[in-house]
Short mmCIF file of C-alpha atoms (C1' of nucleotides) in Angstrom, two decimals:
data_model
loop_
_atom_site.label_atom_id
_atom_site.label_comp_id
_atom_site.label_asym_id
_atom_site.label_seq_id
_atom_site.Cartn_x
_atom_site.Cartn_y
_atom_site.Cartn_z
CA UNK X 1 -151.84 112.87 -180.58
CA UNK X 2 -153.70 109.82 -181.22
CA UNK X 3 -154.36 107.59 -178.19
CA UNK X 4 -154.51 103.75 -178.35
CA UNK X 5 -158.35 103.54 -177.78
CA UNK X 6 -158.72 106.16 -180.82
CA UNK X 7 -156.68 103.70 -183.00
CA UNK X 8 -158.64 100.61 -181.57
CA UNK X 9 -161.97 102.45 -182.63
CA UNK X 10 -160.68 103.45 -186.12
CA UNK X 11 -159.67 99.81 -186.87
CA UNK X 12 -162.73 98.10 -185.39
CA UNK X 13 -164.92 100.43 -187.17
CA UNK X 14 -163.04 99.49 -190.45
CA UNK X 15 -163.46 95.73 -189.70
CA UNK X 16 -166.91 95.46 -191.03
CA UNK X 17 -168.00 95.27 -194.60
CA UNK X 18 -171.28 97.40 -194.27
CA UNK X 19 -169.27 100.15 -192.48
CA UNK X 20 -166.58 100.34 -195.10
CA UNK X 21 -169.06 100.61 -197.71
CA UNK X 22 -170.80 103.56 -195.78
CA UNK X 23 -167.46 105.17 -195.68
CA UNK X 24 -166.96 104.79 -199.37
CA UNK X 25 -170.51 106.02 -200.04
CA UNK X 26 -170.08 108.75 -197.89
CA UNK X 27 -167.20 110.00 -199.79
CA UNK X 28 -169.60 111.44 -202.38
CA UNK X 29 -171.60 112.75 -199.44
CA UNK X 30 -175.21 113.88 -199.95
CA UNK X 31 -176.71 110.63 -198.85
CA UNK X 32 -178.72 110.83 -195.40
CA UNK X 33 -178.94 107.82 -193.03
CA UNK X 34 -182.38 106.59 -194.43
CA UNK X 35 -181.09 106.74 -197.91
CA UNK X 36 -177.81 105.00 -196.98
CA UNK X 37 -179.85 102.37 -195.28
CA UNK X 38 -181.87 101.50 -198.41
CA UNK X 39 -178.59 100.04 -199.87
CA UNK X 40 -178.23 97.22 -197.27
CA UNK X 41 -180.23 94.20 -196.12
CA UNK X 42 -180.90 95.48 -192.70
CA UNK X 43 -182.99 97.83 -190.61
CA UNK X 44 -182.75 101.60 -190.54
CA UNK X 45 -181.79 101.41 -186.66
CA UNK X 46 -178.87 98.95 -187.81
CA UNK X 47 -177.32 101.33 -190.28
CA UNK X 48 -177.83 104.27 -187.74
CA UNK X 49 -175.75 102.37 -185.26
CA UNK X 50 -173.01 101.64 -187.89
CA UNK X 51 -172.80 105.38 -188.57
CA UNK X 52 -172.45 105.96 -184.91
CA UNK X 53 -169.60 103.68 -184.67
CA UNK X 54 -167.98 105.49 -187.66
CA UNK X 55 -168.61 108.79 -186.05
CA UNK X 56 -167.04 107.82 -182.71
CA UNK X 57 -164.10 106.59 -184.62
CA UNK X 58 -164.13 110.14 -186.34
CA UNK X 59 -164.23 108.38 -189.84
CA UNK X 60 -167.50 110.29 -190.79
CA UNK X 61 -169.40 113.37 -189.63
CA UNK X 62 -173.05 114.17 -189.71
CA UNK X 63 -174.29 117.39 -190.93
CA UNK X 64 -178.21 118.29 -190.53
CA UNK X 65 -179.90 119.45 -193.56
CA UNK X 66 -183.57 120.05 -192.94
CA UNK X 67 -184.90 116.99 -191.35
CA UNK X 68 -182.04 114.83 -192.96
CA UNK X 69 -178.71 113.91 -191.48
CA UNK X 70 -176.25 113.96 -194.28
CA UNK X 71 -173.24 111.83 -193.71
CA UNK X 72 -169.70 112.86 -194.92
CA UNK X 73 -166.49 110.74 -194.55
CA UNK X 74 -163.79 112.37 -192.87
CA UNK X 75 -160.50 111.54 -194.90
CA UNK X 76 -158.20 112.81 -192.03
CA UNK X 77 -159.30 109.69 -189.93
CA UNK X 78 -158.34 107.36 -193.00
CA UNK X 79 -155.01 109.07 -193.38
CA UNK X 80 -154.37 108.60 -189.64
CA UNK X 81 -155.00 104.77 -190.00
CA UNK X 82 -152.97 104.51 -193.08
CA UNK X 83 -149.95 106.49 -191.59
CA UNK X 84 -149.94 104.12 -188.77
CA UNK X 85 -149.68 101.18 -190.99
CA UNK X 86 -146.89 103.11 -192.81
CA UNK X 87 -145.15 103.17 -189.48
CA UNK X 88 -144.96 99.54 -189.19
CA UNK X 89 -143.54 99.24 -192.71
CA UNK X 90 -141.02 101.90 -191.86
CA UNK X 91 -139.76 99.68 -188.89
CA UNK X 92 -139.83 96.65 -190.99
CA UNK X 93 -137.78 98.48 -193.74
CA UNK X 94 -135.32 99.78 -191.06
CA UNK X 95 -134.79 96.22 -189.83
CA UNK X 96 -134.39 94.86 -193.37
CA UNK X 97 -131.67 97.60 -194.12
CA UNK X 98 -129.96 96.76 -190.72
CA UNK X 99 -129.82 93.08 -191.69
CA UNK X 100 -128.32 93.97 -195.03
CA UNK X 101 -125.70 96.14 -193.20
CA UNK X 102 -125.00 92.97 -190.90
CA UNK X 103 -124.72 90.88 -193.92
CA UNK X 104 -122.45 93.14 -195.58
CA UNK X 105 -120.07 93.60 -192.41
CA UNK X 106 -119.84 89.64 -192.23
CA UNK X 107 -118.86 89.47 -195.92
CA UNK X 108 -116.23 92.14 -195.15
CA UNK X 109 -115.10 90.10 -192.26
CA UNK X 110 -114.96 86.93 -194.42
CA UNK X 111 -113.07 88.79 -197.06
CA UNK N 1 -157.76 88.85 -204.58
CA UNK N 2 -158.58 89.80 -200.96
CA UNK N 3 -162.11 88.82 -200.07
CA UNK N 4 -164.30 90.98 -197.69
CA UNK N 5 -164.04 88.55 -194.90
CA UNK N 6 -160.15 88.55 -195.22
CA UNK N 7 -160.49 92.48 -194.89
CA UNK N 8 -162.54 92.08 -191.89
CA UNK N 9 -160.12 89.90 -190.26
CA UNK N 10 -157.15 92.16 -190.94
CA UNK N 11 -158.82 95.15 -189.36
CA UNK N 12 -160.30 93.24 -186.63
CA UNK N 13 -156.93 92.02 -185.63
CA UNK N 14 -155.36 95.52 -185.87
CA UNK N 15 -158.32 97.00 -183.47
CA UNK N 16 -156.45 95.72 -180.36
CA UNK N 17 -153.41 97.38 -178.78
CA UNK N 18 -151.90 94.15 -177.43
CA UNK N 19 -152.03 92.34 -181.05
CA UNK N 20 -150.58 95.94 -182.65
CA UNK N 21 -147.75 95.64 -180.26
CA UNK N 22 -147.15 91.94 -181.03
CA UNK N 23 -147.02 92.78 -184.63
CA UNK N 24 -144.37 95.56 -183.87
CA UNK N 25 -142.26 93.21 -181.91
CA UNK N 26 -142.44 90.42 -184.38
CA UNK N 27 -140.95 92.69 -187.01
CA UNK N 28 -137.65 91.99 -185.47
CA UNK N 29 -138.75 88.42 -185.26
CA UNK N 30 -136.82 85.98 -183.14
CA UNK N 31 -139.22 85.88 -180.01
CA UNK N 32 -141.37 82.85 -179.11
CA UNK N 33 -144.77 83.23 -178.08
CA UNK N 34 -143.78 82.57 -174.21
CA UNK N 35 -141.38 85.38 -174.60
CA UNK N 36 -143.75 87.56 -176.07
CA UNK N 37 -146.14 86.68 -173.32
CA UNK N 38 -143.79 88.03 -170.86
CA UNK N 39 -144.17 91.64 -172.03
CA UNK N 40 -147.87 91.77 -171.37
CA UNK N 41 -149.96 91.54 -168.02
CA UNK N 42 -151.88 88.59 -169.07
CA UNK N 43 -151.57 84.76 -169.36
CA UNK N 44 -149.52 82.83 -171.88
CA UNK N 45 -152.95 81.31 -173.25
CA UNK N 46 -154.23 84.89 -173.85
CA UNK N 47 -151.11 85.84 -175.85
CA UNK N 48 -151.36 82.63 -177.76
CA UNK N 49 -154.93 83.48 -178.78
CA UNK N 50 -153.82 86.82 -179.80
CA UNK N 51 -151.12 85.52 -182.06
CA UNK N 52 -153.72 82.98 -183.55
CA UNK N 53 -156.05 85.93 -184.44
CA UNK N 54 -153.03 87.65 -186.14
CA UNK N 55 -152.07 84.43 -187.95
CA UNK N 56 -155.66 83.91 -189.20
CA UNK N 57 -155.55 87.57 -190.56
CA UNK N 58 -152.25 86.59 -192.27
CA UNK N 59 -150.44 89.56 -190.39
CA UNK N 60 -147.91 86.94 -188.82
CA UNK N 61 -146.51 83.52 -189.29
CA UNK N 62 -145.17 81.14 -186.62
CA UNK N 63 -142.10 79.11 -187.46
CA UNK N 64 -141.23 76.28 -185.30
CA UNK N 65 -137.53 76.17 -183.95
CA UNK N 66 -136.99 73.24 -181.68
CA UNK N 67 -139.56 73.59 -179.07
CA UNK N 68 -140.31 77.31 -179.46
CA UNK N 69 -142.65 78.80 -181.88
CA UNK N 70 -141.01 81.90 -183.19
CA UNK N 71 -143.61 84.75 -184.54
CA UNK N 72 -142.78 86.81 -187.68
CA UNK N 73 -144.76 89.58 -188.89
CA UNK N 74 -145.83 89.50 -192.59
CA UNK N 75 -145.54 92.93 -193.98
CA UNK N 76 -147.58 91.86 -197.27
CA UNK N 77 -150.65 91.73 -194.86
CA UNK N 78 -149.78 95.13 -193.60
CA UNK N 79 -149.27 96.54 -197.18
CA UNK N 80 -152.83 95.12 -198.38
CA UNK N 81 -154.58 97.03 -195.53
CA UNK N 82 -152.65 100.17 -196.26
CA UNK N 83 -153.42 99.79 -199.93
CA UNK N 84 -157.15 99.54 -199.09
CA UNK N 85 -157.11 102.81 -197.24
CA UNK N 86 -155.13 104.41 -200.23
CA UNK N 87 -158.08 103.46 -202.26
CA UNK N 88 -160.62 105.46 -200.15
CA UNK N 89 -158.14 108.38 -200.34
CA UNK N 90 -158.00 107.89 -204.00
CA UNK N 91 -161.85 108.01 -204.41
CA UNK N 92 -161.98 111.01 -202.19
CA UNK N 93 -159.32 112.86 -204.30
CA UNK N 94 -161.22 111.86 -207.43
CA UNK N 95 -164.42 113.42 -206.13
CA UNK N 96 -162.58 116.56 -205.06
CA UNK N 97 -161.14 117.12 -208.37
CA UNK N 98 -164.42 116.43 -210.07
CA UNK N 99 -166.01 119.17 -207.49
CA UNK N 100 -163.16 121.43 -208.61
CA UNK N 101 -164.10 120.86 -212.21
CA UNK N 102 -167.68 121.40 -211.52
CA UNK N 103 -166.90 124.89 -209.99
CA UNK N 104 -164.54 125.70 -212.59
CA UNK N 105 -167.39 125.20 -215.20
CA UNK N 106 -169.94 127.11 -213.27
CA UNK N 107 -167.42 129.87 -213.05
CA UNK N 108 -167.08 129.88 -216.66
CA UNK N 109 -170.69 129.68 -217.16
CA UNK N 110 -171.26 132.70 -214.83
CA UNK N 111 -168.45 134.56 -216.87
"C1'" DC H 1 -202.14 122.25 -185.39
"C1'" DA H 2 -202.13 117.65 -187.35
"C1'" DT H 3 -199.72 114.75 -190.00
"C1'" DT H 4 -195.90 112.80 -191.86
"C1'" DC H 5 -191.00 111.92 -192.72
"C1'" DA H 6 -186.12 111.32 -191.00
"C1'" DT H 7 -183.91 110.60 -187.15
"C1'" DA H 8 -182.91 109.27 -182.21
"C1'" DC H 9 -182.75 106.14 -178.70
"C1'" DA H 10 -183.94 102.20 -175.29
"C1'" DA H 11 -184.74 97.37 -174.54
"C1'" DC H 12 -183.89 93.00 -175.87
"C1'" DC H 13 -181.57 88.79 -177.94
"C1'" DA H 14 -177.87 85.76 -179.96
"C1'" DT H 15 -173.35 85.36 -180.92
"C1'" DA H 16 -168.54 86.84 -180.76
"C1'" DC H 17 -164.52 88.39 -178.02
"C1'" DG H 18 -160.98 88.75 -174.45
"C1'" DG H 19 -159.56 86.86 -170.72
"C1'" DT H 20 -159.09 82.87 -167.44
"C1'" DT H 21 -157.81 77.84 -165.76
"C1'" DG H 22 -156.74 73.06 -166.43
"C1'" DC H 23 -155.19 69.52 -169.16
"C1'" DA H 24 -152.86 67.16 -173.35
"C1'" DT H 25 -149.07 67.07 -176.60
"C1'" DG H 26 -144.42 67.45 -178.38
"C1'" DT H 27 -139.41 68.30 -177.97
"C1'" DC H 28 -135.17 68.69 -175.59
"C1'" DA H 29 -131.96 67.42 -171.34
"C1'" DG H 30 -130.13 64.16 -168.35
"C1'" DC F 1 -137.27 56.69 -169.98
"C1'" DT F 2 -138.08 60.69 -167.17
"C1'" DG F 3 -138.60 65.21 -166.17
"C1'" DA F 4 -139.05 69.83 -167.55
"C1'" DC F 5 -140.52 73.26 -170.56
"C1'" DA F 6 -143.18 75.57 -174.64
"C1'" DT F 7 -146.75 75.21 -176.96
"C1'" DG F 8 -151.87 73.71 -178.00
"C1'" DC F 9 -156.41 73.49 -177.05
"C1'" DA F 10 -161.14 73.07 -174.74
"C1'" DA F 11 -164.26 74.99 -171.19
"C1'" DC F 12 -165.79 78.49 -168.84
"C1'" DC F 13 -167.06 83.46 -167.68
"C1'" DG F 14 -168.27 88.44 -168.21
"C1'" DT F 15 -168.75 92.06 -171.48
"C1'" DA F 16 -169.06 93.90 -176.19
"C1'" DT F 17 -171.16 93.75 -180.83
"C1'" DG F 18 -174.65 93.40 -184.48
"C1'" DG F 19 -178.92 92.89 -185.17
"C1'" DT F 20 -184.11 93.33 -184.08
"C1'" DT F 21 -188.52 96.25 -182.54
"C1'" DG F 22 -190.91 99.85 -180.50
"C1'" DT F 23 -191.44 104.37 -179.00
"C1'" DA F 24 -190.11 109.41 -178.68
"C1'" DT F 25 -188.45 113.74 -180.81
"C1'" DG F 26 -187.93 117.36 -184.66
"C1'" DA F 27 -188.75 119.43 -188.74
"C1'" DA F 28 -191.47 120.26 -193.05
"C1'" DT F 29 -196.21 120.25 -195.23
"C1'" DG F 30 -201.04 120.86 -195.63
#
DNA sequence: CATTCATACAACCATACGGTTGCATGTCAG
DNA sequence: CTGACATGCAACCGTATGGTTGTATGAATG
């Protein structure tokens, strides 16, 4: 199961443009933290922290290759977040159809 | 279009269990801020702030009814967030199929 | 083994966030 | 008009976050 703090971490991790971009770049994989850092106007350490946040949220994994740390995005994490949003929409659809039923019933009562 | 700061606000808003619960409750609509507040172990003002955060992220809207402020969730906002996650998965699928192609080509070269 | 490159990690700073209380405003009931 | 109720908003407080710099570790290279 996915606990609430887990969900917190996933959405919080995605609430930063730099981190979203890291996720996007790391889909292709192959870049180390240092290479990733070159894309952004901030220090290596800052990018390292962003990767750590994504890792805690299980949105990326790190894999040691020689002295480099290659970052890979974990699509399962993304899917978990998406399915949560799906659930809300599911709820909403349910409510709409119930409302439609209600309206239909009313019409039938009126008729 | 949806700008990066907008996306920031949406994910940041969803990164809190109380706010996610407000979104869920407000799908049904009908509850005012005060009524919502009774569900949580915090002050009215705190809930009011949470609603404000959700409103800035366009995840809910407020509608005045007499002296009450009824909160409704805006499913469009949820859908926008979900479609963003879909895009990442789309990218990922693309990368996989490209990798598959590559492997296929290699096999053919080997054969 | 000394050097260098990539990463890790701690300390520090400014700002943002989640909560509180207190007070002001606006709307309904008598 | 008064009082009560629901909301809005500002000030304040502790902690988390996003950035910095500096130092330490570990792996490849000459």
